[in-house]
XYZ file of C-alpha atoms in Angstrom:
552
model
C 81.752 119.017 72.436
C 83.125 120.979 75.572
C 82.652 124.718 74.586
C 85.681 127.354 76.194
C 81.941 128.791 78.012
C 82.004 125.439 79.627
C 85.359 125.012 80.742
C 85.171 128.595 82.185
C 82.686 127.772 84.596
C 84.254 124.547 85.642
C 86.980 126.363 86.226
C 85.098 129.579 88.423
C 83.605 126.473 90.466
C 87.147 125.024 91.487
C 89.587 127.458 91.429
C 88.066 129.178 94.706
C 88.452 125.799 96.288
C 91.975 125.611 95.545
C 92.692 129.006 96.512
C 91.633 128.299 99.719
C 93.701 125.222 99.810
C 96.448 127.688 98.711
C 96.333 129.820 101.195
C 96.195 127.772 104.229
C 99.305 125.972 102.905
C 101.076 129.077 102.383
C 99.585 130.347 105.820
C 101.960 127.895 107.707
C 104.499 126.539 105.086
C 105.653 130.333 103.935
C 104.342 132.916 105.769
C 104.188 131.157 109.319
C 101.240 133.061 110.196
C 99.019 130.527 112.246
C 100.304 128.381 115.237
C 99.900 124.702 115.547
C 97.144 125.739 118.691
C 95.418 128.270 116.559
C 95.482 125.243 113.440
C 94.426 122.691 115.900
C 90.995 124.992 117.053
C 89.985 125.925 113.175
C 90.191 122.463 112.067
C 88.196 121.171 115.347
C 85.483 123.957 114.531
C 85.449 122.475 111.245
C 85.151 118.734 112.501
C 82.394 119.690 114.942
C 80.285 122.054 112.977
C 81.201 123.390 109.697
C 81.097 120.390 107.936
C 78.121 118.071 110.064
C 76.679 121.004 109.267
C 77.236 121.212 105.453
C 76.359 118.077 105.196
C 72.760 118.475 107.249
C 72.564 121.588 105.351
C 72.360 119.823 101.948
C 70.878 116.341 102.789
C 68.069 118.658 104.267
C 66.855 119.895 100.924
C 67.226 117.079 99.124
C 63.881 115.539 98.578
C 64.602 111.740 99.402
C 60.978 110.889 97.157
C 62.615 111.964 94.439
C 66.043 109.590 94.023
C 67.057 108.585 90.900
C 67.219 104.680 91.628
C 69.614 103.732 88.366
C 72.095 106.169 89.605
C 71.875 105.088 93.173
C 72.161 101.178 91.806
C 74.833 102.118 89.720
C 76.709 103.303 92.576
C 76.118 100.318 94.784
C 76.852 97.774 91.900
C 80.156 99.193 91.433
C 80.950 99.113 95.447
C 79.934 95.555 96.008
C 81.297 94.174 92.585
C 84.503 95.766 93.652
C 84.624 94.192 96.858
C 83.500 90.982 95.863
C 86.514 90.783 93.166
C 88.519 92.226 96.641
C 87.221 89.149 98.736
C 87.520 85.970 95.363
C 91.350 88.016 95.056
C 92.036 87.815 98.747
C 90.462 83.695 98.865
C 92.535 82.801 95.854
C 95.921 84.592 96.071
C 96.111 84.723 100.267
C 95.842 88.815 99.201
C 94.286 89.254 103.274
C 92.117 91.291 104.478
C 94.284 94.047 105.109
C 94.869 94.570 101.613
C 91.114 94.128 100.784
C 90.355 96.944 103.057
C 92.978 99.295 101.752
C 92.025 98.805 97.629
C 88.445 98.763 98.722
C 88.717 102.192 100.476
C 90.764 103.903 97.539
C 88.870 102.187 94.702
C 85.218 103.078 95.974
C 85.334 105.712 98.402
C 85.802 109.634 96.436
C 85.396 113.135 98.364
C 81.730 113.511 97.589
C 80.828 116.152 99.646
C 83.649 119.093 99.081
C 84.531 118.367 95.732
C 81.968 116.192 94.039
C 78.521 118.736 94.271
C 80.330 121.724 93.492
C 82.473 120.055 90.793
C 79.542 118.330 88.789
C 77.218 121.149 89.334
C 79.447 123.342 87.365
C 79.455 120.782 84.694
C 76.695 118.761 84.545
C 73.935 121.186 85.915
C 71.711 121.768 89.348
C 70.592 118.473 89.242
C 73.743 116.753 89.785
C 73.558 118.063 93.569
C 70.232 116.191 94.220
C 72.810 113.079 92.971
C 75.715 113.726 94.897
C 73.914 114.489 98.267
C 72.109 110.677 97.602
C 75.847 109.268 97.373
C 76.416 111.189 100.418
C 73.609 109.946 102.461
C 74.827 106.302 101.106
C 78.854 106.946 102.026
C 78.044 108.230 105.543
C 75.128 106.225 106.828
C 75.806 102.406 104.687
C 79.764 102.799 103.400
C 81.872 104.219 106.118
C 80.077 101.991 108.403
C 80.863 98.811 106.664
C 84.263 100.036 106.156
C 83.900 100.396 110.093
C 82.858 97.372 110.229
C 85.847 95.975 108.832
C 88.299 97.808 110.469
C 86.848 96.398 114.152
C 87.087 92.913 112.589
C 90.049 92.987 111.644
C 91.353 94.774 115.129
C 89.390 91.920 116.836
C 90.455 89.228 114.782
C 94.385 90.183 115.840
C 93.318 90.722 119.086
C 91.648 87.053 119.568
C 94.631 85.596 117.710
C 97.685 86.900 120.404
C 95.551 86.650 123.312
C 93.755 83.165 122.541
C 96.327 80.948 120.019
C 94.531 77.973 118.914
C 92.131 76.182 119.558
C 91.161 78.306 123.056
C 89.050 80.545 121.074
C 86.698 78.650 120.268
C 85.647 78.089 123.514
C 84.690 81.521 124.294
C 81.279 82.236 124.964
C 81.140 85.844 125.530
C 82.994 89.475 125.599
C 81.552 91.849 128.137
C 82.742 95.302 127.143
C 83.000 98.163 129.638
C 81.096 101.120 128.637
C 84.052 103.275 128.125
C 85.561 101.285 125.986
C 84.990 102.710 122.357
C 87.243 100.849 119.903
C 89.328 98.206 119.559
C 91.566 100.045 117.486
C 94.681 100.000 120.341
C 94.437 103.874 120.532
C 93.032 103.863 124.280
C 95.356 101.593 126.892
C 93.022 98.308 127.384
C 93.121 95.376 129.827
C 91.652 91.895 129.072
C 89.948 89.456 131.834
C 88.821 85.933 131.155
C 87.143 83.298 133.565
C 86.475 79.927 132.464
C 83.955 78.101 134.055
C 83.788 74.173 134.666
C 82.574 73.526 131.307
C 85.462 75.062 129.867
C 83.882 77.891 127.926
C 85.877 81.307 128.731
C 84.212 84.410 129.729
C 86.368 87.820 128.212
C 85.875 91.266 129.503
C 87.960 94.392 128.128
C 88.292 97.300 130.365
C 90.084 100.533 130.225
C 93.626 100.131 131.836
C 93.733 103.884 132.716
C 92.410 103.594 136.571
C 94.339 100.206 136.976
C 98.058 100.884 136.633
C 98.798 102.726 140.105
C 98.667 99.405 141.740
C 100.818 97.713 139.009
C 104.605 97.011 139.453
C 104.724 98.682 136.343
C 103.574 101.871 137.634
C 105.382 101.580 140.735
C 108.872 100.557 139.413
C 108.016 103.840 137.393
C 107.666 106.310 140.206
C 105.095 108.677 137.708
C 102.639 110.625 138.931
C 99.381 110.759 137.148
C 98.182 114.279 135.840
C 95.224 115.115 133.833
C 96.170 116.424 130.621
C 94.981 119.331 128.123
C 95.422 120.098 124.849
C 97.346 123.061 125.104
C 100.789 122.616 122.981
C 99.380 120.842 120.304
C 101.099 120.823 117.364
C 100.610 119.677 114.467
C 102.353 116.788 112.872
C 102.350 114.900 109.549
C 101.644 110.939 109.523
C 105.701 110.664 108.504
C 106.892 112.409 111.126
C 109.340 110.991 113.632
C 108.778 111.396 117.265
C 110.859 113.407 119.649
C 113.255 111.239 121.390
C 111.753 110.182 124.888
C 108.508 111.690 124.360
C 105.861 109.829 125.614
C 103.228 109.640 122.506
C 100.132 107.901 123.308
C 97.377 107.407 120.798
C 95.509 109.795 123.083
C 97.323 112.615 122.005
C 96.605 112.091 118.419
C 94.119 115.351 117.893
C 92.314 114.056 114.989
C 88.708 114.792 113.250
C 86.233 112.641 110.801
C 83.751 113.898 108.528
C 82.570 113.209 105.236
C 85.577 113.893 103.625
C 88.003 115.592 106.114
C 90.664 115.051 108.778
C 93.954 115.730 110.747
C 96.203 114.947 113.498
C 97.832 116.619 116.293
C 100.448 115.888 119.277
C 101.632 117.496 121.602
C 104.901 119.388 121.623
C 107.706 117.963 123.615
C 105.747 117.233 127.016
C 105.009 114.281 128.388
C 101.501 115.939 130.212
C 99.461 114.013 127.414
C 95.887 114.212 126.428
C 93.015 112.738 126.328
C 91.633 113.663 123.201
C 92.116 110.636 120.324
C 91.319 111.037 117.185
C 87.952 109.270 117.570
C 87.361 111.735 119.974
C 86.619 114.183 117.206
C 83.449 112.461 116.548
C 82.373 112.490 119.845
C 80.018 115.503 120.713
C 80.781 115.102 124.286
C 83.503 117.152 126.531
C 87.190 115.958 125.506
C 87.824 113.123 127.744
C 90.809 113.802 130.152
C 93.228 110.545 130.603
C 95.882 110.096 133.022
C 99.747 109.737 131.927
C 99.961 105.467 133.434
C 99.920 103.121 131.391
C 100.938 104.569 128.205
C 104.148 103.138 128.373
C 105.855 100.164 126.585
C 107.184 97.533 128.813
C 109.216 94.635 129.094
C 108.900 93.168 132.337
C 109.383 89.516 133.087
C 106.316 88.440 134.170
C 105.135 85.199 136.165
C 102.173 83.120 136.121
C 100.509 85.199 138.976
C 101.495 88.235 137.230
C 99.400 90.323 134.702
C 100.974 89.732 131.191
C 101.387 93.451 129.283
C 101.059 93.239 125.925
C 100.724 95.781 123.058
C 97.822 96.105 121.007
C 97.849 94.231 117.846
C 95.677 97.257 116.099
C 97.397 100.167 117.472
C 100.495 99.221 119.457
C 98.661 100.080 122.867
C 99.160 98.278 125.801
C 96.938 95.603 127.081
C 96.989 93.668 130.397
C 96.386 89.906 130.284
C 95.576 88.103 133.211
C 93.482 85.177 131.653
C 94.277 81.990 133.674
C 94.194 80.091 130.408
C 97.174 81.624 129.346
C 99.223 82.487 133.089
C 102.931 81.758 131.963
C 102.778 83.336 128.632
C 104.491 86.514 128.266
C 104.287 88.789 125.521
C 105.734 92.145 123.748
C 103.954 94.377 121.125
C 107.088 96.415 119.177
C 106.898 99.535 117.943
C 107.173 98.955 114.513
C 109.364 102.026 114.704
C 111.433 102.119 117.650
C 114.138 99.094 118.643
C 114.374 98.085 115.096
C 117.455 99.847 114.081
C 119.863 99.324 117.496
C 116.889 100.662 119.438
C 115.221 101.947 122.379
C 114.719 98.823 124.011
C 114.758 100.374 127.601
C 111.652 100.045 130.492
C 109.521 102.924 128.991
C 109.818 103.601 126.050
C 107.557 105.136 122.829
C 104.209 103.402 122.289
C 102.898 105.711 120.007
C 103.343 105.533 116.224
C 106.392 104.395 114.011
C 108.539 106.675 113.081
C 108.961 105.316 109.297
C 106.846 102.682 108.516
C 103.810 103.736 108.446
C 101.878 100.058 107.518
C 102.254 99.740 111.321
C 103.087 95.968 110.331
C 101.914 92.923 113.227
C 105.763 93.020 115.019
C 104.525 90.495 117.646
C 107.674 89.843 119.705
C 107.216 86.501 122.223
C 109.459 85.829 125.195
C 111.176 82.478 125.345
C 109.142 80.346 127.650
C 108.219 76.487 127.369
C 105.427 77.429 125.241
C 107.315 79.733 122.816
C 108.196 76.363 120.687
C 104.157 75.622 120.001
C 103.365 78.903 118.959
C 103.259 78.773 115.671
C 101.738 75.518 115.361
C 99.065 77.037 116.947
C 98.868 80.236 114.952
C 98.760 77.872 112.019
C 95.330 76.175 113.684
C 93.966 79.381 114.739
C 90.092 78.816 115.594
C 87.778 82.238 116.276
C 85.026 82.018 118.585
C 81.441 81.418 117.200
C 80.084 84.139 114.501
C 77.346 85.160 117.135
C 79.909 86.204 119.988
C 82.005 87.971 117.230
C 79.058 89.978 115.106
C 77.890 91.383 118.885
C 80.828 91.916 119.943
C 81.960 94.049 116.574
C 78.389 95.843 116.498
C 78.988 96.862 119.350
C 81.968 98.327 118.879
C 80.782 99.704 115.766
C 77.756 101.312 117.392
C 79.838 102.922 120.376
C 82.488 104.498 117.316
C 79.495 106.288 115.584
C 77.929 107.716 118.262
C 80.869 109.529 118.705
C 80.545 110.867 115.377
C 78.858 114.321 114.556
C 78.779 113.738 110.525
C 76.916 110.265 111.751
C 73.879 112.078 113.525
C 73.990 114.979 110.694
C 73.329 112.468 107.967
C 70.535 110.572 109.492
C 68.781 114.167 111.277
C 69.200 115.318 107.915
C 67.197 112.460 106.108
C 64.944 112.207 109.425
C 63.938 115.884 108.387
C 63.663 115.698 104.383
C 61.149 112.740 104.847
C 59.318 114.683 107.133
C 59.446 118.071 105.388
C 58.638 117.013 101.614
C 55.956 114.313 103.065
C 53.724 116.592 104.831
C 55.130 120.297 103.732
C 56.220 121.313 106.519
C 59.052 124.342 106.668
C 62.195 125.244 108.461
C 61.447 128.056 110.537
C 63.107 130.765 109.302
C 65.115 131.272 112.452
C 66.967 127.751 111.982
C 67.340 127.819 108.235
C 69.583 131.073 108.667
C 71.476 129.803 111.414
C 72.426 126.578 109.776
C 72.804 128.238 106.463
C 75.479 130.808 108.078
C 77.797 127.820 109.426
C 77.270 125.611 105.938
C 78.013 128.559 103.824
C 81.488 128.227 105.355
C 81.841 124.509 105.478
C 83.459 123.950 102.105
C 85.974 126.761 102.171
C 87.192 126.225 105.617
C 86.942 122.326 104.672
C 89.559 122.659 101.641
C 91.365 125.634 103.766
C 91.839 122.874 106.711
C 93.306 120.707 103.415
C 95.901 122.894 102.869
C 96.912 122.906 106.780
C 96.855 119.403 106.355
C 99.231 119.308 103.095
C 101.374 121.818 104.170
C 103.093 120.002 107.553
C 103.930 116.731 105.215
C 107.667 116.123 104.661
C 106.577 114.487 101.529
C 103.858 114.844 99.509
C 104.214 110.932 98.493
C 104.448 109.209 101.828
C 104.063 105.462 100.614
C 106.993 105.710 97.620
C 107.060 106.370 93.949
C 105.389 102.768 93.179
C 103.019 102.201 95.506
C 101.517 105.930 95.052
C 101.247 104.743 91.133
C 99.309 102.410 91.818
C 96.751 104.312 93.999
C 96.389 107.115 91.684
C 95.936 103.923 88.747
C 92.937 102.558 90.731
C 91.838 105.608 92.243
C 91.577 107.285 88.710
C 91.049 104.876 85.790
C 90.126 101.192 88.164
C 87.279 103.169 89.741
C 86.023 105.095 86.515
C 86.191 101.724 84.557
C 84.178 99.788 87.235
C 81.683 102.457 88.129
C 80.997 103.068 83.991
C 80.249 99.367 83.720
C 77.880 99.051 86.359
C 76.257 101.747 85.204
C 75.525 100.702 81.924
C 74.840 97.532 83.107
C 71.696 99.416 85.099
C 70.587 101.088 82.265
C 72.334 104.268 82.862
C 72.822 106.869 79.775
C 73.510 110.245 78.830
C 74.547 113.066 81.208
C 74.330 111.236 84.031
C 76.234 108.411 82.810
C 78.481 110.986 82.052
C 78.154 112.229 86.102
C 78.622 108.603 87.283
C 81.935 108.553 85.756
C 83.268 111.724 86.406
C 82.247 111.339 90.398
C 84.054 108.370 90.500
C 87.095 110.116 89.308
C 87.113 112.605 91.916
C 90.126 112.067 94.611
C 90.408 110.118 97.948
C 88.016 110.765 100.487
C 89.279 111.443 103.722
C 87.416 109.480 106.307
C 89.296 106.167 105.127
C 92.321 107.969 105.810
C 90.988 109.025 109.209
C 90.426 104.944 109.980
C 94.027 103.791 108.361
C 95.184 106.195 110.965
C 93.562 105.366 113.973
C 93.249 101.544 113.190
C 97.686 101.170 111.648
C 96.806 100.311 108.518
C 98.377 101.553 105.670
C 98.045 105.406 106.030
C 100.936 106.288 104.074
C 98.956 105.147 101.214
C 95.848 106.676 102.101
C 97.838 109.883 103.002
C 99.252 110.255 99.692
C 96.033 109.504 98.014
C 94.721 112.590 99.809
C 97.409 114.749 99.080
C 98.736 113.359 95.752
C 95.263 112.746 94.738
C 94.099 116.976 95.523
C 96.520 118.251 93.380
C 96.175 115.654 90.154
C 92.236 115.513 90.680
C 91.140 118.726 88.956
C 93.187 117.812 85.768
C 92.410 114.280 85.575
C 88.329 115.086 86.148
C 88.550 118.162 83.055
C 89.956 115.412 81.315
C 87.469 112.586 81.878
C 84.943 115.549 81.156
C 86.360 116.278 77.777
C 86.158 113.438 76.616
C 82.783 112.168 77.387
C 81.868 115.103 75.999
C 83.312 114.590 72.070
């Protein structure tokens, strides 16, 4: 039985948290005391160091001899069960993989790290911490990258499918990627080149289209003249907010950062000097790439067979340049999902950035009537993918290139680099280094839920994705994932308090990194969005609850 003692200290554990939260939501929503500048440089302090280093902070001083392997197999049961039900519902009922992804990411992936240690510590005891940093170490280093994983194959997939209808896939051999080249997602301006050799296999290189426009008739029917771009008037925007007419949004204004459990966006205010900085920048512990203002327009030129086909990205609604001589006559449009749809902007240049309502950032492929328009879909309907070989390296690749960019990535694995060296052998952090870390972590989880409440506070709406949908996220998030995680763990062996711990964790609300990829990769962020948001504010009742009664 839960004793009033008990509750109290779950309550002096989380109420500090949401006072933070509170704060930084009144901070711009009432009081309109920070600017969206002065909001975009706390939350990229907290990206960049407060919480990588939280997270080495605790994953440090955990001693990685020590894991408890039921509660660490109880974990991973419930992940894999969950996405193998995901991938037999997806088979059977044509449910896609778009949909796996999504359920997958709200069923399976909680916000360990700010809410889960110092939540169950204040219920369950000190040793719950030693737990929740092993889930961490398993979310950043095994989950997010599968999740990863399945974003780029999914962005590679589409990409394969507009650019190589068919059967012509199958006959490539190999992608060469440029080294600046990061994702697939769409969010940098790409350009594809294919050669096929006598033997009819085809040869694919992507490139950054950044350099390449200046000697484009796009760029020149434009008359604009590049400029490198900054970050200052950032603002801050919400994932359902409209863009200003004519503004020239490019995914490389999209200010965003990716830890363990935290992100937001930025764009800048009403100038078309854009920057560099995408949202998968904020993993990147490198200077803030600077990008020129070409090519980050939609087009609809008529093109010709010795003309380079533009075509938007089918992962982010970027534009891509084909010039593949497999495919010279085709010409093709990526719509905004957004823009054009309601009597629209369907002028030269025109908004390439996000939709300004639907935020599912649906596949609006758009094909100009040619003699091969008629076979199209016959062909979609016979779609072939080039062998698995060619695909795995070409999405471990990408995948590889994404987390070096990302400073939670090489906190995680430093972190268990040093804990297997330091409990193995005994050896110490010099003094020197333990305070210095231990000044920025001490931080991380205050300014992590304060950089929450910025985050909450510039949403029109609280439920982004609709009354219906946002029920069913909170169902799965809060009883699907309890019930699955509570029967793989008794299936394990699992019993008593940190049965008990099990259950409760996986009650704990949306993590934000899957948010952070539905955003950068257009796939259902309104529903992610509101599972962050929604999910904050019904999280603390719904865990006292689940604690309650495991306790009678």
């Amino acid at each position: 039985m839960i004793s009033a003692d008990d509750f109290y200290k779950v309550m002096c554990a989380m109420v500090p948290l949401y006072f933070a939260m509170l704060v930084a939501y009144g901070s711009v929503k009432w009081w309109k005391i920070f600017t969206p500048e002065q909001c975009s440089g706390i939350n990229r302090f907290v990206a960049v160091f407060a919480v990588p280093v939280l997270s080495f902070h605790f994953i440090s001083q955990n001693n990685p001899y020590q894991m408890d392997t039921k509660f660490i197999l109880a974990d991973t049961v419930s992940k894999i069960l969950v996405l193998v039900l995901l991938s037999l519902w997806a088979m059977i009922f044509h449910g896609g993989l778009d949909w796996l992804i999504t359920l997958f990411s709200v069923a399976t992936l909680p916000n360990t790290l700010v809410m889960g240690i110092p939540l169950l510590k204040s219920m369950y005891g000190d040793f719950t911490q030693s737990l929740m940093v092993q889930l961490v170490v398993l979310q950043c280093i095994i989950w997010y990258t599968l999740l990863l994983f399945l974003f780029e194959y999914r962005a590679a997939t589409l990409l394969i499918q507009d650019q190589f209808p068919g059967s012509a896939a199958a006959s490539i051999e190999k992608f060469e990627i440029d080294g600046d080249v990061i994702s697939l997602d769409g969010r940098d301006p790409l350009r594809t080149e294919s050669e096929v050799d006598g033997n009819g296999r085809i040869r694919v290189r992507i490139r950054r289209s950044t350099s390449s426009a200046p000697d484009s008739a796009l760029s020149s029917s434009i008359g604009i003249t590049p400029r490198a771009s900054n970050l200052s008037g950032a603002e801050i925007y919400s994932v359902n907010t409209p863009a200003p007419p004519r503004e020239f949004n490019h995914g490389n204004t999209d200010i965003g950062f990716c830890n363990a459990d935290l992100a937001f966006g930025y764009r800048s205010a009403a100038s078309p000097r854009l920057s560099g900085y995408a949202s998968s920048d904020a993993y990147s512990l490198q200077p803030t790439p600077r990008a020129s203002n070409f090519n980050e327009l939609d087009t609809t030129t008529v093109t010709t067979s010795n003309t380079p086909t533009w075509i938007r990205s089918p992962a982010g609604g970027r534009v891509f340049r084909q010039t593949s001589p497999a495919f010279s006559g085709v010409k093709m449009v990526w719509e905004s999902p957004g823009k054009g749809q309601a009597g629209g902007d369907k002028q030269g240049c025109k908004d390439v950035g996000l939709g300004e309502k639907d935020l599912s950032f649906r596949n609006d492929t758009k094909i100009t009537e040619n003699e091969e328009t008629e076979s199209k879909p016959a062909a979609a309907g016979n779609q072939e993918m080039p062998r698995t070989l060619v695909m795995l390296r070409l999405i471990l690749i990408m995948v590889g290139r994404k987390l070096s960019r990302n400073p939670n990535a090489y906190s995680s694995v430093l972190g268990l680099l040093w804990s297997l060296i330091s409990f193995k052998w005994g050896v110490g952090m010099p003094s020197l280094v333990k305070h210095s870390i231990k000044i920025i972590s001490d931080a991380g989880l205050g300014m992590a839920m304060f950089s929450l409440g910025l985050f909450m506070a510039l949403q029109p709406r609280i439920i982004a994705c609709g009354m219906k949908m946002a029920t069913l996220g909170m169902v799965i998030r809060f009883i699907t994932g309890p019930t699955v995680m509570s029967a793989a763990s008794l299936a394990v062996g699992l019993r008593g308090v940190r049965l008990h711990t099990a259950i409760v964790q996986a009650a704990l609300p949306q993590g934000i990194v899957p948010f952070v990829f539905a955003r950068e990769y257009g796939l259902h962020p309104d529903i992610l969005s509101t599972g962050v948001i929604f999910g904050m504010l019904v999280s603390l009742p719904v865990t006292l609850l689940y604690y309650i009664l495991l306790g009678l």
